[in-house]
Short mmCIF file of C-alpha atoms in Angstrom, two decimals:
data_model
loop_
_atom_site.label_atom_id
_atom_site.label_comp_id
_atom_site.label_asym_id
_atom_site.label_seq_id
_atom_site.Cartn_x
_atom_site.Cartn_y
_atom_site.Cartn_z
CA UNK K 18 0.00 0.00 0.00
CA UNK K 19 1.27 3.24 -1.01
CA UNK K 20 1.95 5.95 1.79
CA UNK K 21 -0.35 8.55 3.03
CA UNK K 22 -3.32 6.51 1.66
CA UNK K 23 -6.16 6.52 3.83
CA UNK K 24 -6.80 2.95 5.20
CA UNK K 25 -9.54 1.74 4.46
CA UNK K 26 -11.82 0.00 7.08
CA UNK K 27 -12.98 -3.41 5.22
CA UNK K 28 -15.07 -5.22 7.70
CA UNK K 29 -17.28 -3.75 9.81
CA UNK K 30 -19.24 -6.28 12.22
CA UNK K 31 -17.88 -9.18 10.41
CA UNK K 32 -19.61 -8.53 6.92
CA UNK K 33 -17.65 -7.21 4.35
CA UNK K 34 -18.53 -3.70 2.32
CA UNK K 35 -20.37 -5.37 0.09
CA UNK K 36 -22.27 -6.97 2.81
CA UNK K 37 -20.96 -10.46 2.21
CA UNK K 38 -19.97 -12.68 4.54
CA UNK K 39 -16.02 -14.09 4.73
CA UNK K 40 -16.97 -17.41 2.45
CA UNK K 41 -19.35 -15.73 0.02
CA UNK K 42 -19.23 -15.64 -3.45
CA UNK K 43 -20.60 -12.27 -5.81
CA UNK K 44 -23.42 -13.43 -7.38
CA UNK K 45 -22.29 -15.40 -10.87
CA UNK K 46 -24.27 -15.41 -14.15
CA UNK K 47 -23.32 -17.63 -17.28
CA UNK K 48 -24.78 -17.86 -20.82
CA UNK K 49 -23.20 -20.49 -23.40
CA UNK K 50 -23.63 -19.86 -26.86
CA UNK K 51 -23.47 -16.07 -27.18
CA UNK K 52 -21.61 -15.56 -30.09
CA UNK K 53 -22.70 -16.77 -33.76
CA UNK K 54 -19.99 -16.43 -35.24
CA UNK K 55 -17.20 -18.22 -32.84
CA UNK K 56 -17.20 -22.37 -32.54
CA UNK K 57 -18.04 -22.12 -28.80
CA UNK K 58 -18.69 -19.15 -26.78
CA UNK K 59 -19.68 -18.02 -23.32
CA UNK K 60 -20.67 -15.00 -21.20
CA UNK K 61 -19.75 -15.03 -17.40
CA UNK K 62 -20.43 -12.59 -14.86
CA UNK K 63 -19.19 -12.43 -11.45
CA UNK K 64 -20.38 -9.36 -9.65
CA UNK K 65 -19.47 -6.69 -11.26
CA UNK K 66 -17.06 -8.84 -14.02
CA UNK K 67 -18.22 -9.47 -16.79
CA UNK K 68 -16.35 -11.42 -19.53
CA UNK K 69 -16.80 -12.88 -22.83
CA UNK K 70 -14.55 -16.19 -24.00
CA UNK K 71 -14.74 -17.46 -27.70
CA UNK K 72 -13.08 -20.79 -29.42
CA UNK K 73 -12.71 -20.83 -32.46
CA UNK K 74 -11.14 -24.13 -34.07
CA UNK K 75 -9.55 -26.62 -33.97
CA UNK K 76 -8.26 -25.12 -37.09
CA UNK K 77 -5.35 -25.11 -39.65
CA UNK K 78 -2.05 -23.43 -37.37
CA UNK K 79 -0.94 -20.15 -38.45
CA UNK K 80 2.64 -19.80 -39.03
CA UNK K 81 3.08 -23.15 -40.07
CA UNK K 82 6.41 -23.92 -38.30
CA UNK K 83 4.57 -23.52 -35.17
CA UNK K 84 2.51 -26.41 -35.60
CA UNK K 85 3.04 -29.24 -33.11
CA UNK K 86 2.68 -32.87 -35.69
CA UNK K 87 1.26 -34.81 -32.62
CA UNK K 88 -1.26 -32.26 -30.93
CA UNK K 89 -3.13 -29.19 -31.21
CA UNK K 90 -1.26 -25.85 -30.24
CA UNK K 91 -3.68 -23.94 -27.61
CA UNK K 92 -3.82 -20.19 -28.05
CA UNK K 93 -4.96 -17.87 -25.29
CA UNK K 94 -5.91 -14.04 -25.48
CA UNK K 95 -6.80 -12.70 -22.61
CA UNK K 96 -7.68 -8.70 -23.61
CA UNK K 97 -8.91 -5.88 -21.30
CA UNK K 98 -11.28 -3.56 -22.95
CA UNK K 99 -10.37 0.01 -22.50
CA UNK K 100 -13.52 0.74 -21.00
CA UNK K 101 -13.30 -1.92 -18.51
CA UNK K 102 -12.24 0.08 -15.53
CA UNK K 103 -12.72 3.46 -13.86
CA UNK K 104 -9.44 4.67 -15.83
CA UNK K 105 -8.84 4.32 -19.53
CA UNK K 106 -6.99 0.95 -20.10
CA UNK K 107 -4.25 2.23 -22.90
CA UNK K 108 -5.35 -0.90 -25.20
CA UNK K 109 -2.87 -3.74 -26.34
CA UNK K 110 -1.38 -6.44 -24.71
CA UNK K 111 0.77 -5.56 -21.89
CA UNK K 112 2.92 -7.32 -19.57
CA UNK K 113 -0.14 -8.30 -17.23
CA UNK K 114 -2.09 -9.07 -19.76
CA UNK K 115 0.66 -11.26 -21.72
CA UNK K 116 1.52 -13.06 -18.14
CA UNK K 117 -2.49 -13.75 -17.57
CA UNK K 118 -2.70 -15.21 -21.21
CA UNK K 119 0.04 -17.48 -20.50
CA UNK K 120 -0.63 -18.66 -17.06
CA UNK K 121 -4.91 -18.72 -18.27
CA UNK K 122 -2.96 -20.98 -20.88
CA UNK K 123 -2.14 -23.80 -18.74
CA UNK K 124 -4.39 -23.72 -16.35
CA UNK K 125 -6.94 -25.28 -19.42
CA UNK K 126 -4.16 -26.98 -21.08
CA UNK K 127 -4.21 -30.75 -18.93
CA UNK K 128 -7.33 -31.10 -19.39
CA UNK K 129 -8.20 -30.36 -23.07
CA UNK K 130 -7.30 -33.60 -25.44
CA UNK K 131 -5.24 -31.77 -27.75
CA UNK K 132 -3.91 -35.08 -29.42
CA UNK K 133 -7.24 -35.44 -31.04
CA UNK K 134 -6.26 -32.78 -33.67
CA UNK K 135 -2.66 -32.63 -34.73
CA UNK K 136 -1.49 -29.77 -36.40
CA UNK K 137 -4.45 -27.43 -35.89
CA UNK K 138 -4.62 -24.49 -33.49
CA UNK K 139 -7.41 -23.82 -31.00
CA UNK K 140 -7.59 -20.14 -30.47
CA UNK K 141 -9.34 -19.06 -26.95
CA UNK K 142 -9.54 -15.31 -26.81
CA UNK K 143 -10.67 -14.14 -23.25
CA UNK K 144 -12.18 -9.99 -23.30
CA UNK K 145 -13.22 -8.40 -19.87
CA UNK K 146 -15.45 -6.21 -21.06
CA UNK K 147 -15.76 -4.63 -17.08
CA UNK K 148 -13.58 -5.27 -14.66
CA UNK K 149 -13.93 -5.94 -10.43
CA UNK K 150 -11.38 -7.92 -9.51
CA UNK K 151 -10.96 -11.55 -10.30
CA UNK K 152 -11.20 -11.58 -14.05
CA UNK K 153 -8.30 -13.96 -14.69
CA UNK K 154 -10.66 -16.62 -12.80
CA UNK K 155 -13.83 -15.36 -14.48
CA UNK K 156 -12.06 -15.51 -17.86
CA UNK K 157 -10.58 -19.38 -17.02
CA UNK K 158 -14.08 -20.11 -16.02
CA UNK K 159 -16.17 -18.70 -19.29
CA UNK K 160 -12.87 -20.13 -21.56
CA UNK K 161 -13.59 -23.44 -20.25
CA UNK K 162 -17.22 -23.62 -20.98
CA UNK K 163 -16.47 -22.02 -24.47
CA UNK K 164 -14.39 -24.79 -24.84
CA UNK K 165 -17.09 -27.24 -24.21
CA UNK K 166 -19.35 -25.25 -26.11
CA UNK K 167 -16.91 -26.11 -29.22
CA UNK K 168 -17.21 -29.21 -28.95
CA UNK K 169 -13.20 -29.89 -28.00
CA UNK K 170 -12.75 -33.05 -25.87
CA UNK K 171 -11.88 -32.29 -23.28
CA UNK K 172 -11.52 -34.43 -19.56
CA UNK K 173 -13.37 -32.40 -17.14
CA UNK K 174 -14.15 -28.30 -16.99
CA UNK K 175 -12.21 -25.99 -14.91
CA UNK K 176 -13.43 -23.71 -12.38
CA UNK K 177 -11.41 -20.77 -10.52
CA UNK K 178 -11.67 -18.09 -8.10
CA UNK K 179 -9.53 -15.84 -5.70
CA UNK K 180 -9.28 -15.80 -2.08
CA UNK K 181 -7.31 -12.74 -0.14
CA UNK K 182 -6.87 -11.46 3.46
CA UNK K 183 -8.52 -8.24 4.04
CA UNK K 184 -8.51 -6.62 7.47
CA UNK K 185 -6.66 -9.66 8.56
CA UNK K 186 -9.38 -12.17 7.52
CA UNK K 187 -9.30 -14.95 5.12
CA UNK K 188 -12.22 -14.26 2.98
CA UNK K 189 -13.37 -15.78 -0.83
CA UNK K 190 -13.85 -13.82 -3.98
CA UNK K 191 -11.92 -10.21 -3.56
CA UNK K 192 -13.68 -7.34 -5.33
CA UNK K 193 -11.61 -4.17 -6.78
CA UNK K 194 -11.91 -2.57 -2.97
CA UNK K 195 -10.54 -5.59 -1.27
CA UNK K 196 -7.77 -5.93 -3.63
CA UNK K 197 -6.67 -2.57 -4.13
CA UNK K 198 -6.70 -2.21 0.20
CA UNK K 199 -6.12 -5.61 0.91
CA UNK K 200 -2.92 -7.75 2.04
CA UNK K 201 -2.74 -10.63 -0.45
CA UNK K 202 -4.89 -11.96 -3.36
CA UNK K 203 -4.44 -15.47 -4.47
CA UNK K 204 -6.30 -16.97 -7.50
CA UNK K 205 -6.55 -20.93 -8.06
CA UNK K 206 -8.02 -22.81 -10.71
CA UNK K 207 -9.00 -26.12 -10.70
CA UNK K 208 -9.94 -29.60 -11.83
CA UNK K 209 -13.03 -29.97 -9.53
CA UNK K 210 -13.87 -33.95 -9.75
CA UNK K 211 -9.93 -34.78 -9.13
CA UNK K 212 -8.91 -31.81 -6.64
CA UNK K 213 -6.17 -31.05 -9.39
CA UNK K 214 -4.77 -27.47 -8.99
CA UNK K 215 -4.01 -26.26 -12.42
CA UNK K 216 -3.40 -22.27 -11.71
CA UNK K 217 -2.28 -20.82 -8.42
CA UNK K 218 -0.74 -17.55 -7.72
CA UNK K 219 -0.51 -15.38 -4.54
CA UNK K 220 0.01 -12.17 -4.60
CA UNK K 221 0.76 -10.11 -0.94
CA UNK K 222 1.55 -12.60 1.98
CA UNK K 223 0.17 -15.28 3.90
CA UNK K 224 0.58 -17.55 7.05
CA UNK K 225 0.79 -20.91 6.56
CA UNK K 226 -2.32 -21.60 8.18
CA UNK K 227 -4.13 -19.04 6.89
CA UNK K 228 -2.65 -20.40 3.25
CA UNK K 229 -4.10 -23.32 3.97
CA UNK K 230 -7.44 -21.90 4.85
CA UNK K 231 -7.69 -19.92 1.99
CA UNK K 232 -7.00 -22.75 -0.38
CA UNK K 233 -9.48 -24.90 1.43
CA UNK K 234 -11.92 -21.90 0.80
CA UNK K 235 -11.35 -21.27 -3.13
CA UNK K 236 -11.63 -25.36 -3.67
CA UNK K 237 -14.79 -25.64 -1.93
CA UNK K 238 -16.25 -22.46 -4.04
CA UNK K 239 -14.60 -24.11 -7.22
CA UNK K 240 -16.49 -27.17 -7.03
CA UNK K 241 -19.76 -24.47 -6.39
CA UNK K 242 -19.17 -22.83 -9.74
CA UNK K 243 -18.16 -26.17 -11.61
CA UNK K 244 -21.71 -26.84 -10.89
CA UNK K 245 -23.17 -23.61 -12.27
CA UNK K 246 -20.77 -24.05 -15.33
CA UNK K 247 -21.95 -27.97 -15.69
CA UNK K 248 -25.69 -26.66 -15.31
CA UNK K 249 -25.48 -24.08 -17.43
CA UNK K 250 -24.16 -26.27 -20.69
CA UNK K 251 -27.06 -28.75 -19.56
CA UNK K 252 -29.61 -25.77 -19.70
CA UNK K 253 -28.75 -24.68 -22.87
CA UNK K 254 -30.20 -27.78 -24.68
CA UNK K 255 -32.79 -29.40 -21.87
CA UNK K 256 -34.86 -25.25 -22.36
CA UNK K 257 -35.16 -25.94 -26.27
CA UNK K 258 -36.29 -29.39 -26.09
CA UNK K 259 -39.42 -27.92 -24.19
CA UNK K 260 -40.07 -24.63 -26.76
CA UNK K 261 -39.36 -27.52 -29.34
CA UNK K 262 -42.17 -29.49 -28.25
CA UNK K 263 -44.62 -27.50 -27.27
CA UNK K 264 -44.57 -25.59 -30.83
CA UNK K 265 -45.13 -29.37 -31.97
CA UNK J 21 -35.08 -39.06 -23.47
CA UNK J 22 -31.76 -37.37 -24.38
CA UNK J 23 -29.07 -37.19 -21.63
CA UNK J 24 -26.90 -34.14 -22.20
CA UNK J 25 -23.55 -34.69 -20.50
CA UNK J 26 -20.58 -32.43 -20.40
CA UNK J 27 -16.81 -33.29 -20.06
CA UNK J 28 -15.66 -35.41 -17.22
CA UNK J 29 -19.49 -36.57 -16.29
CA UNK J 30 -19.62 -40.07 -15.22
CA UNK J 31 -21.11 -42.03 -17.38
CA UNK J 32 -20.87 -46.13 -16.58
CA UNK J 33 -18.34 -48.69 -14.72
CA UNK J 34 -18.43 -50.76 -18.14
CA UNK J 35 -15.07 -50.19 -19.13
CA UNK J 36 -15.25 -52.25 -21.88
CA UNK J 37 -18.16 -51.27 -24.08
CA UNK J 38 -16.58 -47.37 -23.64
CA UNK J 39 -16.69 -45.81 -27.01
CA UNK J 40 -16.06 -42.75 -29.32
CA UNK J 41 -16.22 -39.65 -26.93
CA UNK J 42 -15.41 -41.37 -23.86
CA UNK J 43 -12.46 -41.64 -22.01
CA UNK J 44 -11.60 -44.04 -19.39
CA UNK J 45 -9.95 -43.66 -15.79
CA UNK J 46 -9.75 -45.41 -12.76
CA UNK J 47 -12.26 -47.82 -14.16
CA UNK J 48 -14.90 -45.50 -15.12
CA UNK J 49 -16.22 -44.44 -17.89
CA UNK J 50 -16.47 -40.40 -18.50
CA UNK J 51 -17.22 -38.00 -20.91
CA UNK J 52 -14.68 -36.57 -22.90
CA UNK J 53 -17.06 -33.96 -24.80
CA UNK J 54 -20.55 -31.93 -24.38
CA UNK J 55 -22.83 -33.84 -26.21
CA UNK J 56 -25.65 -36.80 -25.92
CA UNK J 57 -24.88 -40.01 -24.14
CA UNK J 58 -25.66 -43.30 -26.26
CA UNK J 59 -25.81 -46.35 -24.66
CA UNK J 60 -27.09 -48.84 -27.22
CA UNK J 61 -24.01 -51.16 -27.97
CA UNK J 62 -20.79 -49.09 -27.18
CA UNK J 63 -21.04 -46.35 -25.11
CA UNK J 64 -20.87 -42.78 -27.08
CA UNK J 65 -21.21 -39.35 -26.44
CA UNK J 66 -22.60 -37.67 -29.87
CA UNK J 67 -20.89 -34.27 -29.62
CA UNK J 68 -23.65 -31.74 -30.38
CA UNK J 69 -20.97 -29.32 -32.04
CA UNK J 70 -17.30 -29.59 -33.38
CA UNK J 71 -14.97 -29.62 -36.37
CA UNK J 72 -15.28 -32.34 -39.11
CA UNK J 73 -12.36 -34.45 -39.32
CA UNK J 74 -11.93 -36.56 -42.45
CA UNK J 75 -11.87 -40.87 -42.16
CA UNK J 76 -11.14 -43.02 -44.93
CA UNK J 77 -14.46 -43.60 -47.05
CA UNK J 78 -15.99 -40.97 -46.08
CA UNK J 79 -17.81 -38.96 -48.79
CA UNK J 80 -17.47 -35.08 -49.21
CA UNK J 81 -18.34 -31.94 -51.05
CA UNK J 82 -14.84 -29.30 -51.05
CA UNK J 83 -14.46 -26.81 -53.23
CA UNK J 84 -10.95 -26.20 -54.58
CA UNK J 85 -8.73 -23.79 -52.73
CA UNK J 86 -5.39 -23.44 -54.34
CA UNK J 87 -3.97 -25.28 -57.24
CA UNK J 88 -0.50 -26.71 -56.98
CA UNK J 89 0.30 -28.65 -59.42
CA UNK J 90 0.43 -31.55 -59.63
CA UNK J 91 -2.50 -31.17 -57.08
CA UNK J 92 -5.32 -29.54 -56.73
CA UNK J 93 -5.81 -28.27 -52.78
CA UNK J 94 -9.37 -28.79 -51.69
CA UNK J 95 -11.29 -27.36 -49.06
CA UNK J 96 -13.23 -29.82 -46.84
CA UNK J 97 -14.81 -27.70 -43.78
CA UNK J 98 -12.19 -28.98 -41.68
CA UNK J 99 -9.11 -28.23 -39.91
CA UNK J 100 -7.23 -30.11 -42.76
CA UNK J 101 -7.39 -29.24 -46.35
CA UNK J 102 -7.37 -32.22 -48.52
CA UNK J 103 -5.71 -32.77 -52.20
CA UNK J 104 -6.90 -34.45 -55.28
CA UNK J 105 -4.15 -35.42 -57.47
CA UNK J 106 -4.27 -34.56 -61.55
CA UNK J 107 -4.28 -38.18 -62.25
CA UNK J 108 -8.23 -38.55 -60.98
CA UNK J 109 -8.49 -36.67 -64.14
CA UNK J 110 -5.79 -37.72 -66.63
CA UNK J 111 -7.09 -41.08 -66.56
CA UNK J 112 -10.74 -40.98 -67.81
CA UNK J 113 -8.91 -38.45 -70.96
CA UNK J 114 -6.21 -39.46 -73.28
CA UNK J 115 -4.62 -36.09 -73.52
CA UNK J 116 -2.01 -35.80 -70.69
CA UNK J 117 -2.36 -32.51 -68.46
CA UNK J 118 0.29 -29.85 -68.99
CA UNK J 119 1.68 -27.71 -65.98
CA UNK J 120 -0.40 -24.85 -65.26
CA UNK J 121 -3.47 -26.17 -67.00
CA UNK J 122 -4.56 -27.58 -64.17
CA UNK J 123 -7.54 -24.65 -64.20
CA UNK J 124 -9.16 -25.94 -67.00
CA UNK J 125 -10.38 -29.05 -65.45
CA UNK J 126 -11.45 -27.80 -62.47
CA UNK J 127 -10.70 -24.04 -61.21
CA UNK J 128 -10.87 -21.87 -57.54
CA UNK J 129 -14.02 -22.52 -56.21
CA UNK J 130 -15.23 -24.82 -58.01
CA UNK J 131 -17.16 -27.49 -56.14
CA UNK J 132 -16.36 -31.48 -56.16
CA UNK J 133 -18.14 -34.22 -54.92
CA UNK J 134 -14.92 -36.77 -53.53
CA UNK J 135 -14.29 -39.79 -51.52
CA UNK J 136 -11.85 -39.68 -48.93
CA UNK J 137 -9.17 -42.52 -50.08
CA UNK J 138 -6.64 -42.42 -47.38
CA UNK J 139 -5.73 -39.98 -44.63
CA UNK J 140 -2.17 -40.43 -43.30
CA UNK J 141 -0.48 -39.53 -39.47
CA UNK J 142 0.47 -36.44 -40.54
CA UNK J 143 -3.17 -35.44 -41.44
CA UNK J 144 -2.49 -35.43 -45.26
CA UNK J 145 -6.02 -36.23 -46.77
CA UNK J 146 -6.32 -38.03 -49.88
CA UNK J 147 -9.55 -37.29 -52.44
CA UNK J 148 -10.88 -39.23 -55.33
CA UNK J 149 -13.27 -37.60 -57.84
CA UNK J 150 -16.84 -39.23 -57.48
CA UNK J 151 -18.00 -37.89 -61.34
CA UNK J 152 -21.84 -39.70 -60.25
CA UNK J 153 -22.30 -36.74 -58.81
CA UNK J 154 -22.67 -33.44 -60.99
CA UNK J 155 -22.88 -30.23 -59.28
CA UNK J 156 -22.56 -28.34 -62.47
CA UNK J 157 -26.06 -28.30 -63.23
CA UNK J 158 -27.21 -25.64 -61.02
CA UNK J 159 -28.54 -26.04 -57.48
CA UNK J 160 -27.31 -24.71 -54.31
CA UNK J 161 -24.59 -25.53 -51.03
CA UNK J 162 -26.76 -24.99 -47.92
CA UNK J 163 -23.41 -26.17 -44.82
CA UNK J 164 -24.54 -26.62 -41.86
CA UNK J 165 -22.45 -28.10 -39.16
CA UNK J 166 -20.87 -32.08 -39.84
CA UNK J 167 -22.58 -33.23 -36.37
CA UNK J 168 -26.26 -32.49 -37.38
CA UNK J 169 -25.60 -34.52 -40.45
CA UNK J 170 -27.08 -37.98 -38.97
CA UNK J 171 -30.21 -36.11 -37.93
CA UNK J 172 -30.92 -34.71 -41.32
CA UNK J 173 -30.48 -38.58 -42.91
CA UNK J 174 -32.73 -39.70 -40.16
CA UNK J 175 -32.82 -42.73 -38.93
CA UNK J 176 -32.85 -45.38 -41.64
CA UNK J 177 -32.83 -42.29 -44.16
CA UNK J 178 -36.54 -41.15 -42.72
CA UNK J 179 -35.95 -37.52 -42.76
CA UNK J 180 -34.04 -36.94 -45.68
CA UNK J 181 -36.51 -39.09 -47.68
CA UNK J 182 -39.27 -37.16 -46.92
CA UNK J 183 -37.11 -34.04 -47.46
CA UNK J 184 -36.94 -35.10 -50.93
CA UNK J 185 -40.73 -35.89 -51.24
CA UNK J 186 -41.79 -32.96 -49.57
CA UNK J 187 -39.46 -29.97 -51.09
CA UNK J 188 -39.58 -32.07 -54.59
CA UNK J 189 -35.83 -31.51 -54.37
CA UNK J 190 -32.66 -33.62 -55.37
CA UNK J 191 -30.82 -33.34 -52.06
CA UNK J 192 -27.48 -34.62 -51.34
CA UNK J 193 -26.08 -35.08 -48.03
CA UNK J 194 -21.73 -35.31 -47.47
CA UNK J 195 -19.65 -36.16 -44.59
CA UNK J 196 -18.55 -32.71 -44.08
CA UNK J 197 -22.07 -30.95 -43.62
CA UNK J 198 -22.44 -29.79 -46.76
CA UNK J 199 -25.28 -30.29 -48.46
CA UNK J 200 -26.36 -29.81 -52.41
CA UNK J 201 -29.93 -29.38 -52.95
CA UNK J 202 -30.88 -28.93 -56.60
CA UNK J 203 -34.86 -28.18 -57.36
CA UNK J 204 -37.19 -25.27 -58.39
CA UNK J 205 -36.30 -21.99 -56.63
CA UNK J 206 -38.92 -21.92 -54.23
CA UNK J 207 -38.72 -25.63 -53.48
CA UNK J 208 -34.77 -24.85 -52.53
CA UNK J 209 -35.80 -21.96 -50.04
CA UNK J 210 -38.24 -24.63 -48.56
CA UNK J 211 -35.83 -27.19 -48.07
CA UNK J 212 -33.03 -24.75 -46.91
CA UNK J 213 -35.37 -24.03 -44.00
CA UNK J 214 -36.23 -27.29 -43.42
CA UNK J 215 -32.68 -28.01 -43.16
CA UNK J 216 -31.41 -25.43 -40.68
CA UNK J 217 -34.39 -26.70 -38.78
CA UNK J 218 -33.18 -29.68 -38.02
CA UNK J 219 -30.04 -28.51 -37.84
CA UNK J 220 -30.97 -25.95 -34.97
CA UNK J 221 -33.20 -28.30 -33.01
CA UNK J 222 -31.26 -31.76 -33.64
CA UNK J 223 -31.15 -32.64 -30.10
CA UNK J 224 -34.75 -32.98 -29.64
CA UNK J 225 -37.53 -35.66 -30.21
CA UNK J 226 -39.78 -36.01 -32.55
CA UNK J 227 -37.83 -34.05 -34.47
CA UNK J 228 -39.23 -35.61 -38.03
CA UNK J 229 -42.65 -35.70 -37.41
CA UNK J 230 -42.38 -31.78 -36.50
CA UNK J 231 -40.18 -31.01 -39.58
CA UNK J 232 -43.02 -32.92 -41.56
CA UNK J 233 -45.68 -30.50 -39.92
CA UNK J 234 -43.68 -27.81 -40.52
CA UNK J 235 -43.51 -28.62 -44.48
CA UNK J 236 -47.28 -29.22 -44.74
CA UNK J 237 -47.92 -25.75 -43.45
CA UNK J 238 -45.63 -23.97 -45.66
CA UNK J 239 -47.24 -25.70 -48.78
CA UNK J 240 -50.97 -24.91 -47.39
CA UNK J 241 -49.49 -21.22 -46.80
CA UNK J 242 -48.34 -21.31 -50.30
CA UNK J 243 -51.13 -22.39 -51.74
CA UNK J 244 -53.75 -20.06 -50.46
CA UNK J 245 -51.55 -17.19 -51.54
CA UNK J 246 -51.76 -18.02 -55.00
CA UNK J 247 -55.14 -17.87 -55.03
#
């Protein structure tokens, strides 16, 4: 925190600004299928995040000496509109956004089936439209329903969130307040039917225990939006079957 | 009726009647794609959306993309572009095909109907010209994508017969999800429709008996605007 800032009080009578409590997650909204145009798509909200992934592909890998003979080459994009927070974003990848991409990357990459399509390219590009806080795990989370939404085999879907300390509390799902006041910030992604961990950074510092607690906290809230994510791909084709028979 | 599953869903402990779409771990079956669980015989998921990629035998419209001789390069809607060697022509004509006059047999964009002869590890598709099939004579490419394909054939080729009744069209169905329907101009519109009918509500049941109402309507529509 820089000097001569004003701290900020963060919880007041054990709710947080926002009014949540230490383990709650901002409300989440997901579409699949938003864009025509891209293979798979999907629109995620959480809170005040919103985000838009599209797949397009597998298709034929552009330059050609980048293509990998045994598997598909995975392409991320995660982009920051410049409207996407209080200050003009100067657009163009930057060295957050080129780290995000990278580490967004692999956090899909075990569990897509890339050796179903040699030389092809799946391109995922990832654009926070408006930002709160969080949108690396938002963006993981929407990418990996777009991904399903292509049709890409894949093993399983991955889910992510953030935990942080704030006021020196563990709590789940930091907005832009939290962050910007709090002491640490620490996003994981993961595999929610195995318990793999397939992203996890930390950002600030943490006890051991408290580590621990936090970890324990973003897993349990994974496997809560794995759920929404699962339900929402189901959703998408069990609503139509209804307006398709009752037209009938 | 239709179980939607997504990837890494359970699916069955029968390990060994898992199937296309599945993968298997820790002695359990799962799926490996979003799509529609079928259990009759091996288990499969049908993916509901996805690239076509091309199998030996398989039978497909492209449309020629670059020529390179002694090749012509063929687009397939897929990920891998296929090529149709000059021979499939030289050999039904005793003149012999010069360098660069490739273009006179068949040019860019022209379309081909082609069997899939052999596609290699490294993805390199082989064509072969299927001349019973004419697309020069008018008509029109309706693509919609290659996993709605089966429900447009129906099952034992119910829907795509009554297509043909219905939309008095000449209709032919590839691989790849392209499809050539040839027929008076209105007829064609019908049948497009029809098409990206099913192809919009293939997951559902009943599916044929709906396109057929659909059809009927359209005609009775027609008709009592002529009058």
């Amino acid at each position: 925190m820089k000097e001569g800032k004003e701290k900020i009080e963060l919880i007041k009578e054990g709710k947080r600004l926002d009014g949540r409590g230490f383990d709650e997650l901002r409300p989440i909204k997901i579409e699949v299928g938003v864009l025509k145009r891209a293979d798979g798509s999907c629109y995620f909200e959480l809170g005040d995040n919103k985000v838009i992934a599209a797949v397009y592909g597998p298709r034929e890998m552009h330059p050609r000496h980048a293509q990998d003979a045994k598997m598909a080459v995975v392409k991320f994009r995660y982009n920051m509109a410049p409207f996407s927070v209080d200050d003009r974003k100067r657009p163009g990848p930057d060295r957050r956004s080129v780290e995000i991409s990278k580490v967004s990357r692999e956090a899909l990459d075990p569990v897509i089936m890339r050796e179903y399509y040699p030389k092809t390219a799946i391109d995922v590009y990832v654009e926070i439209l408006q930002s709160d806080a969080g949108t690396r795990t938002a963006g993981i989370n929407a990418a990996s329903v777009a991904l399903a939404d292509a049709g890409i085999p894949m093993k399983d879907l991955v889910s992510s969130i953030a935990v942080g300390k704030i006021g020196g509390e563990v709590v789940l799902d930091l907005n832009a307040m939290e962050d910007n006041h709090g002491e640490a910030d620490m996003p994981v992604a993961m595999v929610s039917r195995t318990n793999t961990i397939t992203l996890l950074q930390m950002d600030g510092r943490l006890e051991k225990e408290e580590f621990e607690r936090g970890l324990k906290l973003a897993m349990r809230a994974c496997h809560q939006i794995y759920e929404l994510q699962r339900t929402a791909l189901i959703d998408r084709y069990s609503e139509s079957v209804d307006v398709g028979e009752g037209e009938a | 009726m239709y179980k939607v599953v997504v990837p890494g869903d359970f699916i069955s402990e029968a390990v060994s009647r898992a199937g296309e779409g599945t993968y298997v771990e820790e002695g359990k079956v799962h799926a490996a794609r979003y799509g529609i669980v079928d259990e009759r015989g091996e288990i499969k998921v049908v993916p509901l959306s996805g690239k076509y990629v091309p199998a030996e035998g398989d039978v497909v419209i492209g449309r020629i993309a670059e020529i390179s001789f002694p090749f012509w390069i063929v687009d397939i809607a897929s990920p891998y572009e296929a090529r149709l060697h000059m021979s499939e022509f030289a050999d039904t004509r005793d003149e012999k095909i010069e360098f660069g006059s490739l273009s006179r047999y068949l040019d860019l964009d022209d379309l081909i109907v082609a069997k899939v002869t052999n596609v290699d590890v490294m993805m390199r598709v082989d064509l072969a010209l299927k001349e019973d099939f004419n697309l020069s004579h008018g008509g029109r490419l309706i693509e919609i994508p290659h996993t709605k394909v089966p429900r447009v054939i129906g099952r034992n080729g119910s829907m795509i017969k009554m297509l043909k009744e219905k939309c008095n069209c000449f209709i032919f169905i590839a691989k790849n999800g392209r499809i050539w329907v040839r027929g008076r101009e209105d007829d064609m519109n019908l049948a497009t429709e029809a098409i990206f009918k099913i192809a919009s509500e293939s997951h559902t049941s009943g599916l044929t008996d709906r396109v057929a109402v659909f059809l009927d309507s359209f005609r009775l529509k027609r008709a009592k605007g002529r009058r």
